[in-house]
PDB file of C-alpha atoms and ligand atoms in Angstrom:
ATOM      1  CA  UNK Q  96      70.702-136.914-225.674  1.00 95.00           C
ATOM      2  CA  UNK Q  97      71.019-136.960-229.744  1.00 97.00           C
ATOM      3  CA  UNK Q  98      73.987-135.074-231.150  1.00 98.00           C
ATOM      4  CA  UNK Q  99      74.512-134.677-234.517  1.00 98.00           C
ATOM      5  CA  UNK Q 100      78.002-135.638-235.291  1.00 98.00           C
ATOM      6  CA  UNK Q 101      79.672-134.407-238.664  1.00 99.00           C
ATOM      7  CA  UNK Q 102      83.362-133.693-239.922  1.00 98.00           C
ATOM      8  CA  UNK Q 103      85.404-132.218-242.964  1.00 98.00           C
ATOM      9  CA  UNK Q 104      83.167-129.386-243.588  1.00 98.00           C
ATOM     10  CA  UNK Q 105      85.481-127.636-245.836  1.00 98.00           C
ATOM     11  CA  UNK Q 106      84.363-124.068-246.538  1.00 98.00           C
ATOM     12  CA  UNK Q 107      80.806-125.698-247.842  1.00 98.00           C
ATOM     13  CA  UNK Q 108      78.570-123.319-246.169  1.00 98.00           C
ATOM     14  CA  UNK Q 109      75.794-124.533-248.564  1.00 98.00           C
ATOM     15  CA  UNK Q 110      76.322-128.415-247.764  1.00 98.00           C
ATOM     16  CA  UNK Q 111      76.900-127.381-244.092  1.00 98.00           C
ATOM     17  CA  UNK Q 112      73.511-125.694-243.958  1.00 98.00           C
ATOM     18  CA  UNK Q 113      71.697-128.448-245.435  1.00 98.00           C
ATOM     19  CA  UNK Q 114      73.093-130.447-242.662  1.00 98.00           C
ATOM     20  CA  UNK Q 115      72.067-128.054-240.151  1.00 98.00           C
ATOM     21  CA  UNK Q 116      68.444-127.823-241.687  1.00 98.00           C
ATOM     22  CA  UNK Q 117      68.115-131.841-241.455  1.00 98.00           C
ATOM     23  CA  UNK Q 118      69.390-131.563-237.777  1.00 98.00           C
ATOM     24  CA  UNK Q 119      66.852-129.143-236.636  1.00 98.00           C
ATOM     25  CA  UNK Q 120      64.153-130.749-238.800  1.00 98.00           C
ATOM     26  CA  UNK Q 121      65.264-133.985-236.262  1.00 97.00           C
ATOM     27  CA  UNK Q 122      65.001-132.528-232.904  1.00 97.00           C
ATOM     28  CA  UNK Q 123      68.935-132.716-232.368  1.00 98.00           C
ATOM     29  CA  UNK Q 124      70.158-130.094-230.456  1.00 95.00           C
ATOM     30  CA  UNK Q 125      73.657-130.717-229.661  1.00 98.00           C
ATOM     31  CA  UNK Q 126      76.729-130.742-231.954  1.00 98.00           C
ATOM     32  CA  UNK Q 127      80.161-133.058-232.679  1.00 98.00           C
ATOM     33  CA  UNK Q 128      82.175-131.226-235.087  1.00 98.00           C
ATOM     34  CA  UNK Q 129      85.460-133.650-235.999  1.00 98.00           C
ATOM     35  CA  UNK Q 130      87.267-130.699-237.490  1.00 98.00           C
ATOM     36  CA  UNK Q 131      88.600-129.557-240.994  1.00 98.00           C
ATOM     37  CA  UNK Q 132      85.529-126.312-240.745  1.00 98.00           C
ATOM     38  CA  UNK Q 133      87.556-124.928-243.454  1.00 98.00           C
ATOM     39  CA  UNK Q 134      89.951-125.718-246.415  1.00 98.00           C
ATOM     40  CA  UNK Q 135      88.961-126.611-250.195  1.00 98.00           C
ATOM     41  CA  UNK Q 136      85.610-124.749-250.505  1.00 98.00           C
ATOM     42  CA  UNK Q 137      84.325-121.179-251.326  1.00 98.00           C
ATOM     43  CA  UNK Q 138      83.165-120.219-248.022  1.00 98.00           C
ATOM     44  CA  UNK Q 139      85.661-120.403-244.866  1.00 98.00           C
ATOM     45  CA  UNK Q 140      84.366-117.288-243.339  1.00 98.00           C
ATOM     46  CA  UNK Q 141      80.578-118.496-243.548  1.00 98.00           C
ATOM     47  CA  UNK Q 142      81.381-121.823-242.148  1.00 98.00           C
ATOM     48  CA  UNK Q 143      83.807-120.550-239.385  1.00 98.00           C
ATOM     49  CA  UNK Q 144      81.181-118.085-238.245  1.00 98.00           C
ATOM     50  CA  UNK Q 145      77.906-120.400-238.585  1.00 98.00           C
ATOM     51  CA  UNK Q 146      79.749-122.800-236.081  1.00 98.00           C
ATOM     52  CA  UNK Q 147      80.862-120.261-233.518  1.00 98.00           C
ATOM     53  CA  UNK Q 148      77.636-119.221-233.339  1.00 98.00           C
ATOM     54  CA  UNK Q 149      75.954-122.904-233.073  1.00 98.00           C
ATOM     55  CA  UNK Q 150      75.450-123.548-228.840  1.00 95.00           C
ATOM     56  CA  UNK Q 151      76.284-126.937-227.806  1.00 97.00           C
ATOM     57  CA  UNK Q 152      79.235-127.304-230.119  1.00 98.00           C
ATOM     58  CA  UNK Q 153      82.161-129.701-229.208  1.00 98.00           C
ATOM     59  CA  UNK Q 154      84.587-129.319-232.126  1.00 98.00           C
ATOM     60  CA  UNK Q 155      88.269-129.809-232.569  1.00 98.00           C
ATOM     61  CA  UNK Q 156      90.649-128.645-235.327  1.00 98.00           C
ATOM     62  CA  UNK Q 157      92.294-130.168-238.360  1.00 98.00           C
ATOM     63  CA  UNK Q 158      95.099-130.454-240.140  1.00 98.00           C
ATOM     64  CA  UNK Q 159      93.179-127.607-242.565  1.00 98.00           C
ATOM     65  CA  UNK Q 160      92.321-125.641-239.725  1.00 98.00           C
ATOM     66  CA  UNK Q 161      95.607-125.618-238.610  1.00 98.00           C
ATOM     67  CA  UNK Q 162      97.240-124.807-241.547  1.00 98.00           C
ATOM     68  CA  UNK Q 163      95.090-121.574-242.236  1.00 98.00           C
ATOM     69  CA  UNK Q 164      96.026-120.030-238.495  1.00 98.00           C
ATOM     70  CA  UNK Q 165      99.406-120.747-239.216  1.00 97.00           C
ATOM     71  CA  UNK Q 166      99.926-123.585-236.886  1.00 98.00           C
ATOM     72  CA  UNK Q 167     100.914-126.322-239.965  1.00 98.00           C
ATOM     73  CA  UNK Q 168     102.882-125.502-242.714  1.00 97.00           C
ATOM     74  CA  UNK Q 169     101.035-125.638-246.122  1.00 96.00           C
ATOM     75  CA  UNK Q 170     104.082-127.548-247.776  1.00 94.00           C
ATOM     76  CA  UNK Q 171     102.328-131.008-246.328  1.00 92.00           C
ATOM     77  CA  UNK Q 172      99.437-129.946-248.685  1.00 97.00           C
ATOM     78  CA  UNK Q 173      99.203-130.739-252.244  1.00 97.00           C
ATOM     79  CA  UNK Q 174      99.040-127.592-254.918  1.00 97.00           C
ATOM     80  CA  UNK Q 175      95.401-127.523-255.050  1.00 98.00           C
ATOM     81  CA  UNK Q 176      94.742-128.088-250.946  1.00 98.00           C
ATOM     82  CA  UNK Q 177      97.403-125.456-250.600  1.00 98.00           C
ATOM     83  CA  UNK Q 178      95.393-122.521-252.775  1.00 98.00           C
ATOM     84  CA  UNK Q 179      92.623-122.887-251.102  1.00 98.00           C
ATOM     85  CA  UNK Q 180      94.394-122.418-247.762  1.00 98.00           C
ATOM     86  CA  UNK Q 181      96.304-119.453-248.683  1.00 98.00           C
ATOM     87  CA  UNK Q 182      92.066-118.140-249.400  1.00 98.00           C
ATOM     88  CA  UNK Q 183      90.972-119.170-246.699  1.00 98.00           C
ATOM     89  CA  UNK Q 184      93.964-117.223-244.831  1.00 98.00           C
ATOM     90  CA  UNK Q 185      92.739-114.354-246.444  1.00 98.00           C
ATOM     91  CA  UNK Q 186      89.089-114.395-245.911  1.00 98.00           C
ATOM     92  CA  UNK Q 187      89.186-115.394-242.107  1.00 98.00           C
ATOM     93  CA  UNK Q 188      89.239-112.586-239.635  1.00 97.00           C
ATOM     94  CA  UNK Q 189      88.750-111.171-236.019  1.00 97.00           C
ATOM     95  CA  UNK Q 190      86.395-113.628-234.490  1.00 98.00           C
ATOM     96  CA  UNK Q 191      86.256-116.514-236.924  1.00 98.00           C
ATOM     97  CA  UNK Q 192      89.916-116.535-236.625  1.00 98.00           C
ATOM     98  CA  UNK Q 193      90.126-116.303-232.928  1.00 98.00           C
ATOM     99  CA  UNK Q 194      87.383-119.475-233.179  1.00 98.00           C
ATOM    100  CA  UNK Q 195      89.623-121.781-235.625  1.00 98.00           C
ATOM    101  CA  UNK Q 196      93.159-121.167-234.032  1.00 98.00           C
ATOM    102  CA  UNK Q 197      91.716-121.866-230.345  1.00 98.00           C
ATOM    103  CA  UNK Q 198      90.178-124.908-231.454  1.00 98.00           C
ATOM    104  CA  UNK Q 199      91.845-127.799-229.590  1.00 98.00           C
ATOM    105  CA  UNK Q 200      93.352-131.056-231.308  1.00 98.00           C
ATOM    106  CA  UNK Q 201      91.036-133.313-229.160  1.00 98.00           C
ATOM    107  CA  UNK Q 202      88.108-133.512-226.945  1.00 98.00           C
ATOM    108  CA  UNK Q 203      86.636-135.651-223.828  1.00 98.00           C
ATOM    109  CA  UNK Q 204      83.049-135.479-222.128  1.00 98.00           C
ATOM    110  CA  UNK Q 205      81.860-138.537-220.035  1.00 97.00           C
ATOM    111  CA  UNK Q 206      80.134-139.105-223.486  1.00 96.00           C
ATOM    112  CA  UNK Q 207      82.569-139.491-226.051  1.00 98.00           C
ATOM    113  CA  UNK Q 208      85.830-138.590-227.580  1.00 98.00           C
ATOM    114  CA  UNK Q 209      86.534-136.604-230.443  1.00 98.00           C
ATOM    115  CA  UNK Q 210      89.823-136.083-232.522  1.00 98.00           C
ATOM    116  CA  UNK Q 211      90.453-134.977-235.894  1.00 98.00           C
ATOM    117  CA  UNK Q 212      92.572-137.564-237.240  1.00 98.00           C
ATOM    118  CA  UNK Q 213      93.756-140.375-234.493  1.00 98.00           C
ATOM    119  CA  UNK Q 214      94.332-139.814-230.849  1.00 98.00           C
ATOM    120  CA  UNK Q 215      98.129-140.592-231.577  1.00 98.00           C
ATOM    121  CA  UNK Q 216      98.560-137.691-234.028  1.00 98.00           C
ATOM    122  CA  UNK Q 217      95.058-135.936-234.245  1.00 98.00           C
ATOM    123  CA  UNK Q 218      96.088-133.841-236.958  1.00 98.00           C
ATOM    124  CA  UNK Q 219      97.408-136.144-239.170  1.00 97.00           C
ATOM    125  CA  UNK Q 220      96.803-139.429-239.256  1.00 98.00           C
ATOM    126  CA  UNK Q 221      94.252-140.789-241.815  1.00 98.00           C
ATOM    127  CA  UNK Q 222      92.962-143.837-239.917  1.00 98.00           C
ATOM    128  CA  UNK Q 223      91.406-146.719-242.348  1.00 97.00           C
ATOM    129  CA  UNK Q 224      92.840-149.931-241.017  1.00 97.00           C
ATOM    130  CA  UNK Q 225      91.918-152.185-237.920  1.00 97.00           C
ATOM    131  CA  UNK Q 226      95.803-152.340-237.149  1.00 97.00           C
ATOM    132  CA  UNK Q 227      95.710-148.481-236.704  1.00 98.00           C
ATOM    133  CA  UNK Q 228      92.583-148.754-234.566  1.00 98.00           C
ATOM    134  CA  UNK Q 229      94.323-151.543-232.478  1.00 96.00           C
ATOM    135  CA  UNK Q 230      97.623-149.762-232.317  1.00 97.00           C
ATOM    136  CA  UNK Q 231      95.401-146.533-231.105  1.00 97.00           C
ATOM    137  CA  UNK Q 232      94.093-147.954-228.274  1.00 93.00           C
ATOM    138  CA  UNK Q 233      95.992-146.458-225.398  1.00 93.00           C
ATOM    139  CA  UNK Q 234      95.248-142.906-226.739  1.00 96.00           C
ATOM    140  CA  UNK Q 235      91.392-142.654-226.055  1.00 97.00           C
ATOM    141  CA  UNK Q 236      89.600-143.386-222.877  1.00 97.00           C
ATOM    142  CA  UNK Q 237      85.852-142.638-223.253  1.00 97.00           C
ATOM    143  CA  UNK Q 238      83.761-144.390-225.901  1.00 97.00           C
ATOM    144  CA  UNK Q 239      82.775-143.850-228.537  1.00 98.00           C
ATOM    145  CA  UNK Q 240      85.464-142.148-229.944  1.00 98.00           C
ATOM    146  CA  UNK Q 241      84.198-139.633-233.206  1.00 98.00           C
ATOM    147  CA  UNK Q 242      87.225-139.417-236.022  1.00 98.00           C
ATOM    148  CA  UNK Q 243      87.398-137.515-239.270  1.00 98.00           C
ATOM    149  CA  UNK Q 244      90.059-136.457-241.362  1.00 98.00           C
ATOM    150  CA  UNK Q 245      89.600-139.493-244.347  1.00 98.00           C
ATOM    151  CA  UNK Q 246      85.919-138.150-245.469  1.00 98.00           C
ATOM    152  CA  UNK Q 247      85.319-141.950-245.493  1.00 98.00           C
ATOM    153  CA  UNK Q 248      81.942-142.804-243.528  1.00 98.00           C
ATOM    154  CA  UNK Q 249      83.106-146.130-241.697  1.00 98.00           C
ATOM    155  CA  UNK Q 250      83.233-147.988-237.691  1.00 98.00           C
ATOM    156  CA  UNK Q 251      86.000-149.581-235.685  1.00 98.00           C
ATOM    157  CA  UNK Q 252      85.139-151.930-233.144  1.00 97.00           C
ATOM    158  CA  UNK Q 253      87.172-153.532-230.499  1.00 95.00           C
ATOM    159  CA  UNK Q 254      84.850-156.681-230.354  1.00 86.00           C
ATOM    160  CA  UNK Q 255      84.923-159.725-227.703  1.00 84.00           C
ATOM    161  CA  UNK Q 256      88.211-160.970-226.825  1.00 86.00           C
ATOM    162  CA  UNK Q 257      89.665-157.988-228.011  1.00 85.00           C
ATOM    163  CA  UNK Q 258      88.958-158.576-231.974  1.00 92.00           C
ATOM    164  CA  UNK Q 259      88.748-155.596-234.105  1.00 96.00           C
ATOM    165  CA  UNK Q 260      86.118-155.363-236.575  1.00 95.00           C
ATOM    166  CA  UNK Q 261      85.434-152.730-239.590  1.00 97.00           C
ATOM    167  CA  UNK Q 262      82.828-151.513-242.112  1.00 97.00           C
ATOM    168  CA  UNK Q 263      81.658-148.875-244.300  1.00 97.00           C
ATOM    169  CA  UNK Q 264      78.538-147.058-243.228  1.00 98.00           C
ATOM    170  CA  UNK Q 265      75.514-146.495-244.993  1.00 96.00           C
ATOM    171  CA  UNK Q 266      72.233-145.253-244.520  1.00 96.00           C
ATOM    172  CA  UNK Q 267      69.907-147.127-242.451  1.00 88.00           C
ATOM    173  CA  UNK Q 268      73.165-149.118-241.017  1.00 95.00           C
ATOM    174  CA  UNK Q 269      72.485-148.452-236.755  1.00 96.00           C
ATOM    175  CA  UNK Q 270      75.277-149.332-234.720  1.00 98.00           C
ATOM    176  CA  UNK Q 271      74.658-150.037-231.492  1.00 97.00           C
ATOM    177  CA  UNK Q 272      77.669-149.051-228.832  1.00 97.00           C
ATOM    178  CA  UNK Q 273      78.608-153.206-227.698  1.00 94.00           C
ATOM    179  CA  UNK Q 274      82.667-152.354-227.271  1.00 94.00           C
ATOM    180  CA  UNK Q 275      85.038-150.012-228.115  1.00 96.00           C
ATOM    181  CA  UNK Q 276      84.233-148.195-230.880  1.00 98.00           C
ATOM    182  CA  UNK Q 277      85.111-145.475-233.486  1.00 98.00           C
ATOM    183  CA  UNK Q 278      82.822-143.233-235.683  1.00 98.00           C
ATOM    184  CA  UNK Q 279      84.110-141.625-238.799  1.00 98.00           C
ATOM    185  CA  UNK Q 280      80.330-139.499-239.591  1.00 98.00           C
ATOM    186  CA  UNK Q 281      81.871-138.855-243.903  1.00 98.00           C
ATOM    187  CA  UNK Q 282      82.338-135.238-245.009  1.00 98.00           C
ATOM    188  CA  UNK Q 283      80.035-132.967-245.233  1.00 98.00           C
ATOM    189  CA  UNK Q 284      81.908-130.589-247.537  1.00 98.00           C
ATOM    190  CA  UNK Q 285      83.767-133.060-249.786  1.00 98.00           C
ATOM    191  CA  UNK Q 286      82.605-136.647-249.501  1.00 98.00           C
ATOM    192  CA  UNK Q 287      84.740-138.789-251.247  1.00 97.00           C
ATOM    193  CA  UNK Q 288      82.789-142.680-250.734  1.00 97.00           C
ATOM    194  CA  UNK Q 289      81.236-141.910-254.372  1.00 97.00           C
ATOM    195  CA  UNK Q 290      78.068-140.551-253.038  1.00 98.00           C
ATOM    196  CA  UNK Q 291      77.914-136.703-253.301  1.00 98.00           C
ATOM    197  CA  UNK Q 292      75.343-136.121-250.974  1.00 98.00           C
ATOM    198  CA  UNK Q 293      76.660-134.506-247.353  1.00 98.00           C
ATOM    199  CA  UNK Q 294      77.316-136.973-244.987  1.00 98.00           C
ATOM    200  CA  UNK Q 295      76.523-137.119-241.326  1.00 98.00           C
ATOM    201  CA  UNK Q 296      75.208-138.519-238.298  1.00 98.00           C
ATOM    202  CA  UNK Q 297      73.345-138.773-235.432  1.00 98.00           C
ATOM    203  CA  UNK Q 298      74.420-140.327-232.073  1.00 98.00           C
ATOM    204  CA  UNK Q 299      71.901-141.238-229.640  1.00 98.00           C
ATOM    205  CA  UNK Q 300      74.084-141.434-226.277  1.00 97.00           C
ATOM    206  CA  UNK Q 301      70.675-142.784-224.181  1.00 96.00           C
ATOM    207  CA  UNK Q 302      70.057-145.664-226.490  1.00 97.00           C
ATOM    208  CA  UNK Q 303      73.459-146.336-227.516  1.00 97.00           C
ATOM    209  CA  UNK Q 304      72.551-146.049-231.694  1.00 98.00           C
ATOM    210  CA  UNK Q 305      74.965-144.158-234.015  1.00 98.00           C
ATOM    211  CA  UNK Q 306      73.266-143.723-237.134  1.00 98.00           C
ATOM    212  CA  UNK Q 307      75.024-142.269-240.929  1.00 98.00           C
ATOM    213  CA  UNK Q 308      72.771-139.717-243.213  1.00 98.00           C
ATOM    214  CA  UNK Q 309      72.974-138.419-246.190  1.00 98.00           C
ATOM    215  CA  UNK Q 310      71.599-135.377-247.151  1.00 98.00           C
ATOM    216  CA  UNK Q 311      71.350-133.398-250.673  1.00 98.00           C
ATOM    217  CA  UNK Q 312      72.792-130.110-251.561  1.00 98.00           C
ATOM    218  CA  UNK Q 313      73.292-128.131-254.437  1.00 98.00           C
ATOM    219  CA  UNK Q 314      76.130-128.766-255.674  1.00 98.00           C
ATOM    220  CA  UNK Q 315      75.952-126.425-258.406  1.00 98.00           C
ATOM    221  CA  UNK Q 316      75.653-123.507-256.547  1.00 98.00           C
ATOM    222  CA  UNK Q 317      79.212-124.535-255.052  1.00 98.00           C
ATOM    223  CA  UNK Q 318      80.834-124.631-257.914  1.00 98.00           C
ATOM    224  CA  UNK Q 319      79.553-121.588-259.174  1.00 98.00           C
ATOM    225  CA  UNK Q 320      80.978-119.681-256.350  1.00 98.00           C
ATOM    226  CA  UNK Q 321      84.059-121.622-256.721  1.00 98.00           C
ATOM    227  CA  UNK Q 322      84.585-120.987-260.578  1.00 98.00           C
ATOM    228  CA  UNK Q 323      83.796-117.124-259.777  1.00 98.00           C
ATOM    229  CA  UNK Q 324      86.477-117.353-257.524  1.00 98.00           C
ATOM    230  CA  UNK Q 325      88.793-119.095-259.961  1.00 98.00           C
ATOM    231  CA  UNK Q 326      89.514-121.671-257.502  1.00 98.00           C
ATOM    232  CA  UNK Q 327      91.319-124.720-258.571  1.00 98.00           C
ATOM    233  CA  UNK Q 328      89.061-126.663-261.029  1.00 98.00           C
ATOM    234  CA  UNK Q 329      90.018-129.865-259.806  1.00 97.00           C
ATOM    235  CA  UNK Q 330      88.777-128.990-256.357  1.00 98.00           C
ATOM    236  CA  UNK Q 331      84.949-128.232-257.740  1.00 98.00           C
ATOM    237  CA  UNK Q 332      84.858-130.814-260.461  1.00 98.00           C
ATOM    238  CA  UNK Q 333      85.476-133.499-257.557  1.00 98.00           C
ATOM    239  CA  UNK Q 334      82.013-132.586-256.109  1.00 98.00           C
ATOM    240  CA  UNK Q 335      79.879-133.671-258.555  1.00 98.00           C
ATOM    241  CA  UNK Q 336      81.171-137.014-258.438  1.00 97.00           C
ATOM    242  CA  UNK Q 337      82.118-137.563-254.425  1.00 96.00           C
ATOM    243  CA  UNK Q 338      85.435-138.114-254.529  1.00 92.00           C
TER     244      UNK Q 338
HETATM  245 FE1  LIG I 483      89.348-133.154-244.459  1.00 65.78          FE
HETATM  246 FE1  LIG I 484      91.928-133.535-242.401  1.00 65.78          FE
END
């Protein structure tokens, strides 16, 4: 089965579309969704309903989910996170909303794991160190385990005799499923690895190959929406460089 595994969305229904475009275009039929659907860009509603609507979706929420059903306060968030949660609180309604605030904080099928930030503390952890990964390993059962939350496209692997290993991932990169391991698939919405393409990928679960994409959007059309909406500059200008 291939799923197409992505994360950090962020309210970029035109980044999130492009995604969904390459999917199809790849005969993958079956979605990951690592959480943060909204937060930071123009389009919350957009994004919230495109993925209630997508069939075989397995999705959990983040801490910018959470936050815009009420379920985090937005004092954890800095000024510019925090506008564009107070939008997004007004922009989501009836069945979008319903969607986001029943969106659980992690997920298990017999092929894979998926949690937002860590399994410790799902909505908040941002997990970039083998030490974390290590000190995570009594939270997760089923392998591999899909993270988000860091927009950083990267692998943990609990190798041989129990020895973690780490790397960025690129394009072209496959890694094959030989131990524990944990997927971060990037941002689609708000990469942030220098590279301002979307980011996601594919998992093959019958050959046991995860493999990182990037895909190009128009960026411009983003920030158009977001300057008409007088949305934090900061929070658009951060786009055209991927960070
Ligand atoms: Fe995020
Ligand atoms: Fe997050």
């Amino acid at each position: 089965m291939k799923y197409g595994v992505f994360s950090d969305v962020h309210s970029n229904y035109v980044a999130l579309r492009a995604v969904l475009d390459f999917y199809r275009k790849n005969g993958v039929e079956n979605f990951v969704c690592c959480g943060d659907i909204v937060g930071y860009g123009p389009q919350p509603l957009e994004c919230a309903e495109e993925l209630r609507g997508l069939k075989n979706l397995v999705t959990v929420m983040g801490n910018h989910d959470a936050a815009a059903v009420g379920k985090m306060d937005v004092k954890w968030f800095n000024p510019n996170a925090a506008w564009a949660i107070e939008f997004a609180k007004t922009q989501l309604t009836g069945q979008a909303l319903d969607f986001i605030a029943g969106l659980p904080e992690r997920a298990e099928t017999p092929d894979f794991t998926v949690v937002h930030g860590s399994p410790r503390k799902p909505l908040t952890e941002y997990l970039l160190s083998e030490t974390q990964f290590m000190d995570n390993a009594k939270g997760w059962t089923v392998s591999p385990c899909f993270i988000g939350h860091s927009h950083m496209p990267l692998y943990f692997r609990e190798g041989e005799a129990g020895v973690p290993e780490t790397d960025f991932l690129k394009p072209s990169m496959k890694i094959f499923m030989k131990g524990r391991l944990m997927l971060n698939p990037g941002s689609v919405g708000q990469p942030r690895d220098g590279d301002t393409r979307a980011s996601c990928g594919i998992y093959d679960s019958k050959n046991k190959v995860f493999e990182i994409y990037r895909v190009f959007y128009d960026v411009g059309a983003v920030q158009k929406m977001m300057s008409a909406l007088k949305m934090p500059a900061m929070l658009s200008e951060r786009l055209s460089f991927g960070f």
